[in-house]
Short mmCIF file of N, CA and C in Angstrom, two decimals:
data_model
loop_
_atom_site.label_atom_id
_atom_site.label_comp_id
_atom_site.label_asym_id
_atom_site.label_seq_id
_atom_site.Cartn_x
_atom_site.Cartn_y
_atom_site.Cartn_z
N UNK Z 1 0.77 -1.42 -0.03
CA UNK Z 1 0.30 0.16 -0.01
C UNK Z 1 1.10 0.59 -0.06
N UNK Z 2 0.53 1.99 -0.76
CA UNK Z 2 1.13 3.67 -0.79
C UNK Z 2 0.70 4.59 0.28
N UNK Z 3 1.49 5.09 0.97
CA UNK Z 3 1.05 5.75 2.12
C UNK Z 3 1.85 7.25 2.34
N UNK Z 4 1.71 8.01 1.95
CA UNK Z 4 1.87 9.94 2.32
C UNK Z 4 2.24 10.13 3.91
N UNK Z 5 3.13 9.76 3.95
CA UNK Z 5 3.81 10.39 5.35
C UNK Z 5 4.63 12.16 5.18
N UNK Z 6 4.11 12.63 6.63
CA UNK Z 6 5.14 13.62 6.83
C UNK Z 6 6.77 13.21 7.44
N UNK Z 7 7.51 14.37 7.19
CA UNK Z 7 8.90 13.80 7.40
C UNK Z 7 8.87 13.34 9.22
N UNK Z 8 7.72 14.71 9.94
CA UNK Z 8 8.08 13.96 10.90
C UNK Z 8 7.41 13.16 11.46
N UNK Z 9 6.41 12.42 11.04
CA UNK Z 9 6.18 11.13 11.32
C UNK Z 9 6.59 10.08 10.94
N UNK Z 10 7.41 10.69 10.10
CA UNK Z 10 9.03 9.27 9.18
C UNK Z 10 9.96 8.92 10.60
N UNK Z 11 10.13 10.32 10.92
CA UNK Z 11 11.48 10.36 12.04
C UNK Z 11 10.97 9.54 13.28
N UNK Z 12 9.68 9.83 13.91
CA UNK Z 12 9.22 9.39 14.95
C UNK Z 12 9.28 7.69 14.99
N UNK Z 13 8.18 7.90 13.88
CA UNK Z 13 7.72 6.25 13.18
C UNK Z 13 8.63 5.21 12.41
N UNK Z 14 10.01 5.44 12.53
CA UNK Z 14 10.93 4.82 11.69
C UNK Z 14 10.49 3.87 11.89
N UNK Z 15 10.73 2.87 12.85
CA UNK Z 15 10.75 1.63 13.18
C UNK Z 15 10.03 0.47 12.36
N UNK Z 16 8.16 1.39 13.49
CA UNK Z 16 7.45 0.65 12.40
C UNK Z 16 7.64 0.97 11.04
N UNK Z 17 7.63 2.00 10.25
CA UNK Z 17 7.59 2.64 8.74
C UNK Z 17 8.61 1.17 8.10
N UNK Z 18 9.35 0.56 8.96
CA UNK Z 18 10.52 0.09 7.97
C UNK Z 18 9.97 -1.43 8.09
N UNK Z 19 9.82 -2.19 9.31
CA UNK Z 19 8.27 -2.88 9.54
C UNK Z 19 7.29 -3.21 8.36
N UNK Z 20 6.84 -2.61 7.91
CA UNK Z 20 5.55 -2.61 7.49
C UNK Z 20 6.38 -2.31 5.64
N UNK Z 21 7.25 -2.28 5.61
CA UNK Z 21 7.97 -1.93 4.34
C UNK Z 21 8.30 -3.36 3.60
N UNK Z 22 9.08 -4.26 4.81
CA UNK Z 22 9.87 -5.31 4.60
C UNK Z 22 8.50 -6.43 5.01
N UNK Z 23 7.64 -6.67 5.95
CA UNK Z 23 6.39 -7.40 5.77
C UNK Z 23 4.83 -7.45 5.18
N UNK Z 24 4.99 -6.13 4.18
CA UNK Z 24 4.04 -5.66 4.09
C UNK Z 24 3.81 -5.22 2.68
N UNK Z 25 4.89 -5.06 2.12
CA UNK Z 25 5.51 -4.69 0.96
C UNK Z 25 4.55 -3.36 0.61
N UNK Z 26 4.97 -2.94 1.99
CA UNK Z 26 4.30 -0.88 1.58
C UNK Z 26 5.33 0.36 1.44
N UNK Z 27 4.78 1.16 0.76
CA UNK Z 27 5.60 2.33 0.36
C UNK Z 27 5.56 3.45 0.81
N UNK Z 28 6.35 4.65 1.24
CA UNK Z 28 6.23 5.38 1.71
C UNK Z 28 6.78 6.86 1.58
N UNK Z 29 5.76 7.41 1.26
CA UNK Z 29 6.28 8.72 0.22
C UNK Z 29 5.97 10.00 1.75
N UNK Z 30 7.51 9.92 1.58
CA UNK Z 30 7.89 11.33 2.59
C UNK Z 30 7.25 12.97 2.16
N UNK Z 31 6.86 13.37 2.69
CA UNK Z 31 6.92 14.95 1.97
C UNK Z 31 7.04 15.89 3.57
N UNK Z 32 7.63 16.96 2.92
CA UNK Z 32 7.90 17.92 3.60
C UNK Z 32 7.52 18.98 3.35
N UNK Z 33 7.10 19.79 4.37
CA UNK Z 33 5.71 21.38 3.66
C UNK Z 33 4.77 21.14 2.43
N UNK Z 34 4.18 19.54 2.41
CA UNK Z 34 3.69 19.81 1.42
C UNK Z 34 4.69 18.80 -0.14
N UNK Z 35 5.60 18.64 -0.12
CA UNK Z 35 6.05 18.43 -1.33
C UNK Z 35 6.43 17.53 -0.76
N UNK Z 36 6.22 16.66 -1.89
CA UNK Z 36 7.03 14.67 -1.92
C UNK Z 36 8.92 14.89 -1.99
N UNK Z 37 9.17 14.47 -0.83
CA UNK Z 37 10.30 15.02 -1.06
C UNK Z 37 11.40 13.26 -1.28
N UNK Z 38 10.89 11.87 -0.85
CA UNK Z 38 11.20 10.71 -0.76
C UNK Z 38 10.33 9.58 -0.58
N UNK Z 39 10.94 8.44 -0.73
CA UNK Z 39 10.09 7.38 -1.31
C UNK Z 39 11.14 5.87 -0.38
N UNK Z 40 10.52 5.44 0.57
CA UNK Z 40 10.71 4.70 1.44
C UNK Z 40 10.47 3.34 1.06
N UNK Z 41 10.82 2.03 0.92
CA UNK Z 41 10.31 1.24 0.31
C UNK Z 41 11.46 0.08 0.81
N UNK Z 42 11.32 -1.42 0.75
CA UNK Z 42 11.37 -2.63 1.05
C UNK Z 42 13.18 -3.25 -0.03
N UNK Z 43 13.93 -3.09 0.41
CA UNK Z 43 15.26 -3.83 -0.25
C UNK Z 43 14.86 -4.54 -1.84
N UNK Z 44 13.82 -5.46 -0.88
CA UNK Z 44 13.22 -6.54 -2.04
C UNK Z 44 12.88 -5.54 -2.77
N UNK Z 45 11.75 -5.12 -2.44
CA UNK Z 45 10.70 -4.90 -3.32
C UNK Z 45 11.27 -3.26 -4.33
N UNK Z 46 12.78 -2.43 -3.68
CA UNK Z 46 13.08 -1.79 -4.94
C UNK Z 46 14.10 -2.77 -6.03
N UNK Z 47 14.62 -3.96 -5.48
CA UNK Z 47 15.64 -4.90 -6.55
C UNK Z 47 14.41 -5.34 -7.50
N UNK Z 48 13.27 -5.99 -7.22
CA UNK Z 48 12.27 -6.41 -8.09
C UNK Z 48 11.38 -5.37 -9.17
N UNK Z 49 11.13 -3.81 -8.18
CA UNK Z 49 10.41 -2.73 -9.34
C UNK Z 49 10.99 -2.19 -10.06
N UNK Z 50 12.14 -1.85 -9.37
CA UNK Z 50 13.29 -0.17 -9.63
C UNK Z 50 14.39 -0.70 -10.49
N UNK Z 51 15.27 -1.16 -10.23
CA UNK Z 51 16.11 -1.73 -10.40
C UNK Z 51 16.71 -2.68 -11.85
N UNK Z 52 16.83 -2.82 -12.84
CA UNK Z 52 17.07 -3.09 -13.46
C UNK Z 52 18.13 -4.29 -13.41
N UNK Z 53 17.77 -5.50 -13.82
CA UNK Z 53 18.33 -6.96 -13.68
C UNK Z 53 19.81 -6.76 -13.86
N UNK Z 54 21.13 -7.33 -13.65
CA UNK Z 54 21.96 -6.83 -14.52
C UNK Z 54 21.79 -7.91 -15.76
N UNK Z 55 22.61 -8.32 -17.05
CA UNK Z 55 22.99 -9.43 -18.30
C UNK Z 55 23.15 -10.40 -17.35
N UNK Z 56 24.17 -10.25 -16.69
CA UNK Z 56 24.49 -11.61 -16.31
C UNK Z 56 23.52 -12.57 -15.38
N UNK Z 57 23.12 -11.88 -14.94
CA UNK Z 57 22.25 -12.67 -14.10
C UNK Z 57 21.16 -12.89 -14.31
N UNK Z 58 20.44 -12.26 -15.39
CA UNK Z 58 19.43 -12.65 -16.82
C UNK Z 58 18.75 -13.52 -17.10
N UNK Z 59 20.99 -14.03 -17.47
CA UNK Z 59 21.50 -14.89 -18.00
C UNK Z 59 21.63 -16.30 -16.70
N UNK Z 60 21.93 -16.48 -15.91
CA UNK Z 60 22.12 -16.89 -14.44
C UNK Z 60 20.58 -17.68 -14.88
N UNK Z 61 19.33 -16.79 -14.70
CA UNK Z 61 17.71 -16.92 -13.86
C UNK Z 61 17.93 -17.69 -15.24
N UNK Z 62 17.72 -17.36 -16.20
CA UNK Z 62 17.63 -18.17 -17.64
C UNK Z 62 17.90 -19.87 -17.54
N UNK Z 63 19.22 -20.15 -17.73
CA UNK Z 63 20.14 -21.36 -17.78
C UNK Z 63 19.22 -21.88 -16.39
N UNK Z 64 19.30 -21.33 -14.78
CA UNK Z 64 18.85 -22.10 -14.23
C UNK Z 64 16.97 -22.84 -14.52
N UNK Z 65 16.50 -22.03 -15.29
CA UNK Z 65 15.15 -22.21 -15.79
C UNK Z 65 15.38 -23.26 -16.35
N UNK Z 66 16.32 -22.82 -17.89
CA UNK Z 66 16.28 -24.35 -18.68
C UNK Z 66 16.91 -25.60 -17.95
N UNK Z 67 17.27 -25.16 -17.00
CA UNK Z 67 18.54 -26.66 -15.95
C UNK Z 67 17.10 -27.43 -15.23
N UNK Z 68 16.00 -26.30 -14.70
CA UNK Z 68 15.10 -27.29 -13.69
C UNK Z 68 15.48 -26.58 -12.25
N UNK Z 69 16.18 -25.63 -12.57
CA UNK Z 69 17.10 -25.49 -10.55
C UNK Z 69 16.18 -24.36 -10.37
N UNK Z 70 15.04 -23.31 -11.17
CA UNK Z 70 14.71 -22.45 -10.57
C UNK Z 70 13.41 -22.88 -9.25
N UNK Z 71 13.11 -23.90 -9.43
CA UNK Z 71 11.72 -24.24 -8.43
C UNK Z 71 12.36 -25.22 -7.57
N UNK Z 72 14.16 -24.85 -7.11
CA UNK Z 72 14.55 -25.38 -5.70
C UNK Z 72 14.47 -24.78 -4.50
N UNK Z 73 14.30 -25.40 -3.32
CA UNK Z 73 13.86 -24.65 -2.13
C UNK Z 73 15.13 -24.22 -1.55
N UNK Z 74 14.89 -23.53 -0.66
CA UNK Z 74 15.74 -23.17 -0.04
C UNK Z 74 16.87 -23.98 0.56
N UNK Z 75 16.27 -25.14 1.31
CA UNK Z 75 16.81 -26.47 2.05
C UNK Z 75 17.34 -26.57 0.61
N UNK Z 76 16.69 -27.13 -0.11
CA UNK Z 76 17.57 -27.78 -1.19
C UNK Z 76 18.84 -26.79 -1.84
N UNK Z 77 18.84 -26.03 -1.66
CA UNK Z 77 20.00 -24.75 -1.89
C UNK Z 77 21.35 -24.79 -1.03
N UNK Z 78 20.51 -25.14 0.51
CA UNK Z 78 21.73 -24.89 1.33
C UNK Z 78 22.29 -26.13 1.07
N UNK Z 79 21.80 -27.45 1.04
CA UNK Z 79 21.93 -28.55 1.05
C UNK Z 79 23.35 -28.59 -0.40
N UNK Z 80 22.89 -28.21 -1.49
CA UNK Z 80 23.85 -27.47 -2.35
C UNK Z 80 24.79 -27.35 -2.32
N UNK Z 81 24.45 -26.31 -1.25
CA UNK Z 81 25.80 -25.09 -1.18
C UNK Z 81 27.13 -26.38 -0.61
N UNK Z 82 26.50 -26.75 0.76
CA UNK Z 82 26.75 -27.24 1.71
C UNK Z 82 27.88 -28.67 1.23
N UNK Z 83 27.04 -29.20 0.19
CA UNK Z 83 28.41 -30.38 -0.88
C UNK Z 83 28.83 -29.58 -1.11
N UNK Z 84 28.76 -28.70 -2.44
CA UNK Z 84 29.73 -28.35 -2.74
C UNK Z 84 31.52 -27.87 -2.33
N UNK Z 85 30.59 -27.19 -1.03
CA UNK Z 85 31.86 -26.77 0.24
C UNK Z 85 32.13 -28.40 0.48
N UNK Z 86 32.19 -28.85 0.84
CA UNK Z 86 32.30 -30.15 1.32
C UNK Z 86 33.58 -30.73 -0.05
N UNK Z 87 33.03 -30.77 -1.23
CA UNK Z 87 33.62 -31.28 -2.07
C UNK Z 87 34.80 -30.64 -2.63
N UNK Z 88 34.86 -29.34 -2.18
CA UNK Z 88 35.70 -28.28 -2.15
C UNK Z 88 36.86 -28.58 -1.14
N UNK Z 89 36.33 -28.95 -0.83
CA UNK Z 89 37.45 -28.86 0.89
C UNK Z 89 38.29 -30.13 0.35
N UNK Z 90 37.65 -31.40 0.56
CA UNK Z 90 38.25 -32.62 -0.05
C UNK Z 90 38.77 -32.89 -1.17
N UNK Z 91 39.01 -31.19 -2.37
CA UNK Z 91 39.54 -31.68 -2.91
C UNK Z 91 41.57 -32.43 -3.05
N UNK Z 92 41.75 -32.98 -3.82
CA UNK Z 92 43.29 -33.39 -3.98
C UNK Z 92 43.78 -34.37 -2.46
N UNK Z 93 42.51 -34.40 -1.73
CA UNK Z 93 42.54 -35.22 -0.10
C UNK Z 93 42.34 -37.11 -0.95
N UNK Z 94 43.18 -38.15 -0.67
CA UNK Z 94 42.86 -39.42 -0.81
C UNK Z 94 41.86 -39.84 -0.16
#
């Protein structure tokens, strides 16, 4: 939800505003003297909706999809990373 708040309210309620950006994907438009001056949103919202994804990351996502890896759970990803780290530590050992 998009909300316009004053700079004073943003200062006094900063912790609550941060929590709402993360949990609810709320965006806050901060005004000073009746003019909009800033926008506060979660980092995830910013990356997903504002920043252009770098070409190398687009390619990596495409390749992951082609290989069927884009449906992995966080647990599966963690296990895969742990396995690669174990393999790297054991390289060169009999």
